mmCIF file of C-alpha atoms in Angstrom:
data_model
loop_
_atom_site.group_PDB
_atom_site.id
_atom_site.type_symbol
_atom_site.label_atom_id
_atom_site.label_comp_id
_atom_site.label_asym_id
_atom_site.label_seq_id
_atom_site.Cartn_x
_atom_site.Cartn_y
_atom_site.Cartn_z
ATOM 1 C CA UNK A 1 74.607 -40.341 -58.051
ATOM 2 C CA UNK A 2 78.319 -41.197 -57.835
ATOM 3 C CA UNK A 3 79.738 -42.974 -60.880
ATOM 4 C CA UNK A 4 81.736 -45.730 -59.180
ATOM 5 C CA UNK A 5 83.289 -46.895 -62.442
ATOM 6 C CA UNK A 6 84.624 -43.402 -63.115
ATOM 7 C CA UNK A 7 85.966 -43.225 -59.575
ATOM 8 C CA UNK A 8 87.843 -46.499 -59.968
ATOM 9 C CA UNK A 9 89.247 -45.371 -63.309
ATOM 10 C CA UNK A 10 90.478 -42.131 -61.758
ATOM 11 C CA UNK A 11 92.052 -44.055 -58.866
ATOM 12 C CA UNK A 12 93.813 -46.349 -61.340
ATOM 13 C CA UNK A 13 95.079 -43.353 -63.308
ATOM 14 C CA UNK A 14 96.287 -41.600 -60.149
ATOM 15 C CA UNK A 15 98.079 -44.761 -59.045
ATOM 16 C CA UNK A 16 99.669 -45.122 -62.484
ATOM 17 C CA UNK A 17 101.002 -41.556 -62.275
ATOM 18 C CA UNK A 18 102.676 -42.256 -58.928
ATOM 19 C CA UNK A 19 103.894 -45.611 -60.261
ATOM 20 C CA UNK A 20 105.578 -43.798 -63.143
ATOM 21 C CA UNK A 21 107.515 -41.650 -60.682
ATOM 22 C CA UNK A 22 109.240 -44.657 -59.130
ATOM 23 C CA UNK A 23 109.240 -47.460 -61.695
ATOM 24 C CA UNK A 24 112.608 -46.531 -63.228
ATOM 25 C CA UNK A 25 114.266 -45.181 -60.074
ATOM 26 C CA UNK A 26 117.738 -46.491 -59.258
ATOM 27 C CA UNK A 27 117.679 -48.509 -56.022
ATOM 28 C CA UNK A 28 119.473 -45.754 -54.131
ATOM 29 C CA UNK A 29 116.751 -43.210 -54.889
ATOM 30 C CA UNK A 30 114.177 -45.336 -53.053
ATOM 31 C CA UNK A 31 116.060 -44.389 -49.883
ATOM 32 C CA UNK A 32 115.642 -40.650 -50.449
ATOM 33 C CA UNK A 33 113.965 -38.887 -47.512
ATOM 34 C CA UNK A 34 110.524 -37.402 -48.123
ATOM 35 C CA UNK A 35 108.830 -34.485 -46.332
ATOM 36 C CA UNK A 36 107.258 -36.967 -43.863
ATOM 37 C CA UNK A 37 109.887 -37.234 -41.100
ATOM 38 C CA UNK A 38 111.505 -40.653 -41.042
ATOM 39 C CA UNK A 39 109.881 -41.828 -44.260
ATOM 40 C CA UNK A 40 111.772 -42.537 -47.465
ATOM 41 C CA UNK A 41 110.332 -42.949 -50.957
ATOM 42 C CA UNK A 42 110.155 -46.677 -50.198
ATOM 43 C CA UNK A 43 108.146 -46.013 -47.028
ATOM 44 C CA UNK A 44 105.644 -43.958 -49.032
ATOM 45 C CA UNK A 45 105.037 -46.756 -51.538
ATOM 46 C CA UNK A 46 105.025 -49.389 -48.786
ATOM 47 C CA UNK A 47 102.409 -47.363 -46.956
ATOM 48 C CA UNK A 48 100.188 -47.240 -50.047
ATOM 49 C CA UNK A 49 100.606 -50.998 -50.468
ATOM 50 C CA UNK A 50 99.763 -51.639 -46.821
ATOM 51 C CA UNK A 51 96.722 -49.370 -46.872
ATOM 52 C CA UNK A 52 95.446 -51.046 -50.046
ATOM 53 C CA UNK A 53 95.878 -54.357 -48.212
ATOM 54 C CA UNK A 54 93.845 -53.349 -45.172
ATOM 55 C CA UNK A 55 91.219 -51.689 -47.401
ATOM 56 C CA UNK A 56 90.964 -55.010 -49.273
ATOM 57 C CA UNK A 57 90.354 -56.750 -45.957
ATOM 58 C CA UNK A 58 87.664 -54.211 -45.083
ATOM 59 C CA UNK A 59 85.937 -54.921 -48.405
ATOM 60 C CA UNK A 60 86.255 -58.709 -48.370
ATOM 61 C CA UNK A 61 86.733 -59.855 -44.760
ATOM 62 C CA UNK A 62 85.561 -57.233 -42.239
ATOM 63 C CA UNK A 63 86.368 -59.505 -39.312
ATOM 64 C CA UNK A 64 89.974 -59.830 -40.420
ATOM 65 C CA UNK A 65 90.185 -56.082 -40.840
ATOM 66 C CA UNK A 66 88.919 -55.473 -37.311
ATOM 67 C CA UNK A 67 91.425 -58.031 -36.027
ATOM 68 C CA UNK A 68 94.302 -56.038 -37.512
ATOM 69 C CA UNK A 69 93.186 -53.106 -35.385
ATOM 70 C CA UNK A 70 92.427 -54.927 -32.138
ATOM 71 C CA UNK A 71 95.611 -57.028 -32.278
ATOM 72 C CA UNK A 72 97.962 -54.130 -32.994
ATOM 73 C CA UNK A 73 100.651 -54.067 -30.261
ATOM 74 C CA UNK A 74 100.775 -50.272 -30.376
ATOM 75 C CA UNK A 75 97.765 -48.598 -32.044
ATOM 76 C CA UNK A 76 99.625 -45.283 -32.142
ATOM 77 C CA UNK A 77 102.210 -46.905 -34.431
ATOM 78 C CA UNK A 78 99.746 -48.809 -36.596
ATOM 79 C CA UNK A 79 100.485 -46.838 -39.755
ATOM 80 C CA UNK A 80 104.241 -46.664 -39.260
ATOM 81 C CA UNK A 81 104.331 -50.380 -38.452
ATOM 82 C CA UNK A 82 102.280 -51.148 -41.559
ATOM 83 C CA UNK A 83 104.707 -49.278 -43.795
ATOM 84 C CA UNK A 84 107.660 -50.985 -42.155
ATOM 85 C CA UNK A 85 106.009 -54.396 -42.565
ATOM 86 C CA UNK A 86 105.523 -53.864 -46.307
ATOM 87 C CA UNK A 87 109.019 -52.548 -46.998
ATOM 88 C CA UNK A 88 110.893 -54.719 -49.487
ATOM 89 C CA UNK A 89 113.468 -54.404 -52.252
ATOM 90 C CA UNK A 90 112.165 -51.970 -54.898
ATOM 91 C CA UNK A 91 111.104 -54.521 -57.529
ATOM 92 C CA UNK A 92 109.304 -56.661 -54.950
ATOM 93 C CA UNK A 93 107.655 -53.661 -53.308
ATOM 94 C CA UNK A 94 106.450 -52.264 -56.622
ATOM 95 C CA UNK A 95 105.031 -55.645 -57.669
ATOM 96 C CA UNK A 96 103.266 -55.966 -54.299
ATOM 97 C CA UNK A 97 101.705 -52.524 -54.623
ATOM 98 C CA UNK A 98 100.538 -53.189 -58.180
ATOM 99 C CA UNK A 99 98.970 -56.524 -57.291
ATOM 100 C CA UNK A 100 97.340 -55.134 -54.178
ATOM 101 C CA UNK A 101 95.754 -52.127 -55.815
ATOM 102 C CA UNK A 102 94.413 -54.312 -58.652
ATOM 103 C CA UNK A 103 92.854 -56.694 -56.137
ATOM 104 C CA UNK A 104 91.348 -53.788 -54.225
ATOM 105 C CA UNK A 105 89.816 -52.334 -57.406
ATOM 106 C CA UNK A 106 88.097 -55.648 -58.117
ATOM 107 C CA UNK A 107 86.884 -55.943 -54.527
ATOM 108 C CA UNK A 108 85.463 -52.413 -54.426
ATOM 109 C CA UNK A 109 83.660 -53.006 -57.720
ATOM 110 C CA UNK A 110 81.918 -56.000 -56.121
ATOM 111 C CA UNK A 111 80.697 -54.176 -52.990
ATOM 112 C CA UNK A 112 76.910 -53.706 -53.213
ATOM 113 C CA UNK A 113 75.671 -50.134 -53.381
ATOM 114 C CA UNK A 114 74.727 -48.970 -49.897
ATOM 115 C CA UNK A 115 76.963 -51.408 -48.036
ATOM 116 C CA UNK A 116 79.196 -49.782 -45.428
ATOM 117 C CA UNK A 117 82.751 -50.993 -44.956
ATOM 118 C CA UNK A 118 84.569 -50.792 -41.615
ATOM 119 C CA UNK A 119 87.427 -48.313 -41.392
ATOM 120 C CA UNK A 120 89.434 -46.574 -38.695
ATOM 121 C CA UNK A 121 86.889 -44.931 -36.418
ATOM 122 C CA UNK A 122 84.210 -44.822 -39.094
ATOM 123 C CA UNK A 123 82.427 -46.760 -41.837
ATOM 124 C CA UNK A 124 82.587 -45.997 -45.538
ATOM 125 C CA UNK A 125 80.725 -46.849 -48.710
ATOM 126 C CA UNK A 126 82.694 -48.326 -51.598
ATOM 127 C CA UNK A 127 82.548 -44.952 -53.346
ATOM 128 C CA UNK A 128 83.892 -43.145 -50.285
ATOM 129 C CA UNK A 129 86.632 -45.756 -49.844
ATOM 130 C CA UNK A 130 87.661 -45.317 -53.491
ATOM 131 C CA UNK A 131 87.714 -41.538 -53.082
ATOM 132 C CA UNK A 132 89.805 -41.854 -49.924
ATOM 133 C CA UNK A 133 92.275 -44.146 -51.683
ATOM 134 C CA UNK A 134 92.594 -41.639 -54.529
ATOM 135 C CA UNK A 135 93.125 -38.790 -52.068
ATOM 136 C CA UNK A 136 95.816 -40.689 -50.241
ATOM 137 C CA UNK A 137 97.527 -41.912 -53.389
ATOM 138 C CA UNK A 138 97.695 -38.337 -54.653
ATOM 139 C CA UNK A 139 98.954 -36.991 -51.312
ATOM 140 C CA UNK A 140 101.694 -39.563 -50.921
ATOM 141 C CA UNK A 141 102.532 -39.060 -54.576
ATOM 142 C CA UNK A 142 103.188 -35.425 -53.697
ATOM 143 C CA UNK A 143 105.628 -36.556 -51.001
ATOM 144 C CA UNK A 144 107.434 -38.774 -53.506
ATOM 145 C CA UNK A 145 107.515 -35.992 -56.096
ATOM 146 C CA UNK A 146 108.879 -33.559 -53.518
ATOM 147 C CA UNK A 147 111.629 -36.024 -52.611
ATOM 148 C CA UNK A 148 112.583 -36.435 -56.263
ATOM 149 C CA UNK A 149 112.391 -32.723 -57.077
ATOM 150 C CA UNK A 150 109.532 -33.299 -59.526
ATOM 151 C CA UNK A 151 106.596 -30.941 -60.029
ATOM 152 C CA UNK A 152 103.453 -32.780 -61.096
ATOM 153 C CA UNK A 153 100.849 -31.021 -63.196
ATOM 154 C CA UNK A 154 97.472 -30.996 -61.398
ATOM 155 C CA UNK A 155 94.697 -32.960 -63.109
ATOM 156 C CA UNK A 156 90.911 -33.039 -63.093
ATOM 157 C CA UNK A 157 91.169 -35.936 -60.635
ATOM 158 C CA UNK A 158 91.714 -33.345 -57.927
ATOM 159 C CA UNK A 159 87.956 -32.752 -57.974
ATOM 160 C CA UNK A 160 87.617 -35.874 -55.831
ATOM 161 C CA UNK A 161 90.084 -34.539 -53.265
ATOM 162 C CA UNK A 162 88.262 -31.198 -53.194
ATOM 163 C CA UNK A 163 84.968 -33.018 -52.672
ATOM 164 C CA UNK A 164 86.387 -35.129 -49.849
ATOM 165 C CA UNK A 165 88.013 -32.102 -48.242
ATOM 166 C CA UNK A 166 84.694 -30.281 -48.219
ATOM 167 C CA UNK A 167 82.784 -33.308 -46.949
ATOM 168 C CA UNK A 168 85.187 -33.663 -44.013
ATOM 169 C CA UNK A 169 84.921 -30.031 -42.898
ATOM 170 C CA UNK A 170 83.067 -30.937 -39.718
ATOM 171 C CA UNK A 171 85.466 -33.792 -38.971
ATOM 172 C CA UNK A 172 88.410 -31.394 -39.045
ATOM 173 C CA UNK A 173 86.858 -29.318 -36.263
ATOM 174 C CA UNK A 174 85.832 -32.373 -34.229
ATOM 175 C CA UNK A 175 89.230 -34.028 -34.592
ATOM 176 C CA UNK A 176 90.859 -30.935 -33.112
ATOM 177 C CA UNK A 177 88.435 -30.899 -30.186
ATOM 178 C CA UNK A 178 86.349 -27.983 -31.464
ATOM 179 C CA UNK A 179 82.579 -27.786 -31.763
ATOM 180 C CA UNK A 180 81.400 -28.540 -35.267
ATOM 181 C CA UNK A 181 80.097 -25.254 -36.687
ATOM 182 C CA UNK A 182 76.494 -24.967 -37.775
ATOM 183 C CA UNK A 183 77.165 -22.188 -40.283
ATOM 184 C CA UNK A 184 77.447 -23.287 -43.903
ATOM 185 C CA UNK A 185 80.634 -22.776 -45.881
ATOM 186 C CA UNK A 186 80.849 -22.183 -49.621
ATOM 187 C CA UNK A 187 83.935 -23.479 -51.415
ATOM 188 C CA UNK A 188 84.739 -22.169 -54.890
ATOM 189 C CA UNK A 189 88.074 -23.283 -56.296
ATOM 190 C CA UNK A 190 89.584 -22.879 -59.734
ATOM 191 C CA UNK A 191 89.997 -26.212 -61.513
ATOM 192 C CA UNK A 192 93.349 -27.017 -63.160
ATOM 193 C CA UNK A 193 91.844 -26.781 -66.651
ATOM 194 C CA UNK A 194 89.782 -23.691 -65.900
ATOM 195 C CA UNK A 195 86.287 -23.367 -64.564
ATOM 196 C CA UNK A 196 85.172 -23.566 -60.951
ATOM 197 C CA UNK A 197 84.431 -26.477 -58.646
ATOM 198 C CA UNK A 198 81.865 -25.359 -56.083
ATOM 199 C CA UNK A 199 80.468 -26.944 -52.935
ATOM 200 C CA UNK A 200 78.092 -25.583 -50.326
ATOM 201 C CA UNK A 201 75.249 -23.059 -50.505
ATOM 202 C CA UNK A 202 75.820 -20.257 -52.980
ATOM 203 C CA UNK A 203 74.559 -17.699 -50.454
ATOM 204 C CA UNK A 204 76.766 -18.822 -47.550
ATOM 205 C CA UNK A 205 78.474 -15.923 -45.791
ATOM 206 C CA UNK A 206 81.561 -18.016 -45.026
ATOM 207 C CA UNK A 207 83.581 -18.781 -48.146
ATOM 208 C CA UNK A 208 86.887 -20.255 -49.270
ATOM 209 C CA UNK A 209 88.285 -19.418 -52.702
ATOM 210 C CA UNK A 210 91.525 -20.113 -54.520
ATOM 211 C CA UNK A 211 93.188 -22.747 -56.703
ATOM 212 C CA UNK A 212 91.888 -26.305 -56.363
ATOM 213 C CA UNK A 213 95.467 -27.567 -56.051
ATOM 214 C CA UNK A 214 96.054 -25.344 -53.028
ATOM 215 C CA UNK A 215 92.934 -26.588 -51.263
ATOM 216 C CA UNK A 216 93.996 -30.184 -51.919
ATOM 217 C CA UNK A 217 97.452 -29.511 -50.503
ATOM 218 C CA UNK A 218 95.833 -27.978 -47.417
ATOM 219 C CA UNK A 219 93.246 -30.680 -46.638
ATOM 220 C CA UNK A 220 95.880 -33.412 -47.024
ATOM 221 C CA UNK A 221 98.268 -31.376 -44.830
ATOM 222 C CA UNK A 222 100.935 -31.232 -47.531
ATOM 223 C CA UNK A 223 101.392 -27.473 -47.212
ATOM 224 C CA UNK A 224 100.800 -24.849 -44.537
ATOM 225 C CA UNK A 225 98.032 -22.368 -45.287
ATOM 226 C CA UNK A 226 100.539 -19.516 -45.157
ATOM 227 C CA UNK A 227 102.166 -20.913 -48.309
ATOM 228 C CA UNK A 228 98.921 -21.287 -50.251
ATOM 229 C CA UNK A 229 96.800 -18.865 -52.256
ATOM 230 C CA UNK A 230 93.562 -19.563 -50.390
ATOM 231 C CA UNK A 231 91.250 -16.787 -49.217
ATOM 232 C CA UNK A 232 88.868 -17.352 -46.314
ATOM 233 C CA UNK A 233 85.940 -15.008 -45.759
ATOM 234 C CA UNK A 234 84.128 -15.312 -42.436
ATOM 235 C CA UNK A 235 85.169 -16.786 -39.075
ATOM 236 C CA UNK A 236 84.130 -20.383 -39.768
ATOM 237 C CA UNK A 237 85.915 -20.507 -43.127
ATOM 238 C CA UNK A 238 89.012 -18.966 -41.568
ATOM 239 C CA UNK A 239 89.014 -21.425 -38.670
ATOM 240 C CA UNK A 240 88.541 -24.356 -41.051
ATOM 241 C CA UNK A 241 91.774 -23.595 -42.878
ATOM 242 C CA UNK A 242 93.602 -24.174 -39.582
ATOM 243 C CA UNK A 243 92.024 -27.572 -38.867
ATOM 244 C CA UNK A 244 91.201 -29.006 -42.298
ATOM 245 C CA UNK A 245 92.014 -32.667 -42.845
ATOM 246 C CA UNK A 246 90.535 -34.973 -45.451
ATOM 247 C CA UNK A 247 91.713 -38.086 -43.614
ATOM 248 C CA UNK A 248 90.040 -39.927 -40.763
ATOM 249 C CA UNK A 249 91.557 -40.253 -37.321
ATOM 250 C CA UNK A 250 93.269 -37.796 -34.990
ATOM 251 C CA UNK A 251 94.865 -34.589 -36.248
ATOM 252 C CA UNK A 252 98.498 -34.389 -37.129
ATOM 253 C CA UNK A 253 100.958 -31.543 -36.643
ATOM 254 C CA UNK A 254 100.737 -30.832 -40.349
ATOM 255 C CA UNK A 255 103.499 -29.160 -42.324
ATOM 256 C CA UNK A 256 105.061 -25.984 -41.068
ATOM 257 C CA UNK A 257 105.375 -22.838 -43.185
ATOM 258 C CA UNK A 258 108.116 -22.763 -45.813
ATOM 259 C CA UNK A 259 111.450 -22.338 -44.115
ATOM 260 C CA UNK A 260 110.298 -23.863 -40.817
ATOM 261 C CA UNK A 261 111.984 -27.044 -39.517
ATOM 262 C CA UNK A 262 110.760 -30.242 -41.182
ATOM 263 C CA UNK A 263 107.718 -31.634 -39.413
ATOM 264 C CA UNK A 264 107.070 -28.398 -37.523
ATOM 265 C CA UNK A 265 103.619 -28.480 -36.009
ATOM 266 C CA UNK A 266 100.924 -25.993 -36.755
ATOM 267 C CA UNK A 267 99.845 -24.006 -33.698
ATOM 268 C CA UNK A 268 97.317 -25.860 -31.602
ATOM 269 C CA UNK A 269 97.603 -29.266 -33.271
ATOM 270 C CA UNK A 270 98.657 -32.584 -31.859
ATOM 271 C CA UNK A 271 98.571 -36.157 -33.011
ATOM 272 C CA UNK A 272 100.537 -39.364 -33.604
ATOM 273 C CA UNK A 273 102.833 -40.050 -36.510
ATOM 274 C CA UNK A 274 100.053 -41.669 -38.535
ATOM 275 C CA UNK A 275 98.087 -38.476 -38.831
ATOM 276 C CA UNK A 276 101.268 -36.445 -39.199
ATOM 277 C CA UNK A 277 101.712 -38.100 -42.554
ATOM 278 C CA UNK A 278 98.205 -37.178 -43.615
ATOM 279 C CA UNK A 279 96.974 -40.719 -44.153
ATOM 280 C CA UNK A 280 93.436 -41.905 -44.543
ATOM 281 C CA UNK A 281 93.682 -44.076 -41.492
#
């Protein structure tokens, strides 16, 4: 049984860590480019604020949430437009994000167990929505950290990203137009504090092993598999590392190998800018 209170606490802590990266930034540093082409540090925080806003609508007013999708002038630019809409001077943007994520936490706490919330191309429980928000907050926090030249120490909160990455294995194949494999995959990754986080049957022939941080970077498309210390055994596990994505929606080009041009696509992937940024949209 998922502990929803623990999930919300971990989301709050993850948000606070990203908040700490930007709270004392000089105004000029908010304009620094991040690894997502065309997005500055301000865009990254504006995106988190916008996504919290639409998640709040999904939790409190599903009809209004659906209207934001059906009324979008250009669905392919929904995410980019949302970030642009929420851009503001740093102090105002930071206050908006803080208020929005607090409101969302309260709303998710009030969602009855078992209720499914509308989302982009799917429906999600409150626990899944909280996990997705944590995954996205961490991933966009990585973009901000990269822009600022900061290396963040991985935390035990990554277990949620690992879990979501494993749960979305089939979606990664489907999103790329491939048949969803029937073979089971075993994931065994080394947790930041030691120990192993494991998912899937222990006797599965297909396996993925390596550091938990590396798997999280892969499933959020923050690094190319060639730059990560992940080992795939078996054809399904190997194929998964080329299509993995923990976010809903169409696939993005992902990040190219180190040294490749910024935004370089992985072989065989396509997708709009929204997915390119690895968002849970």
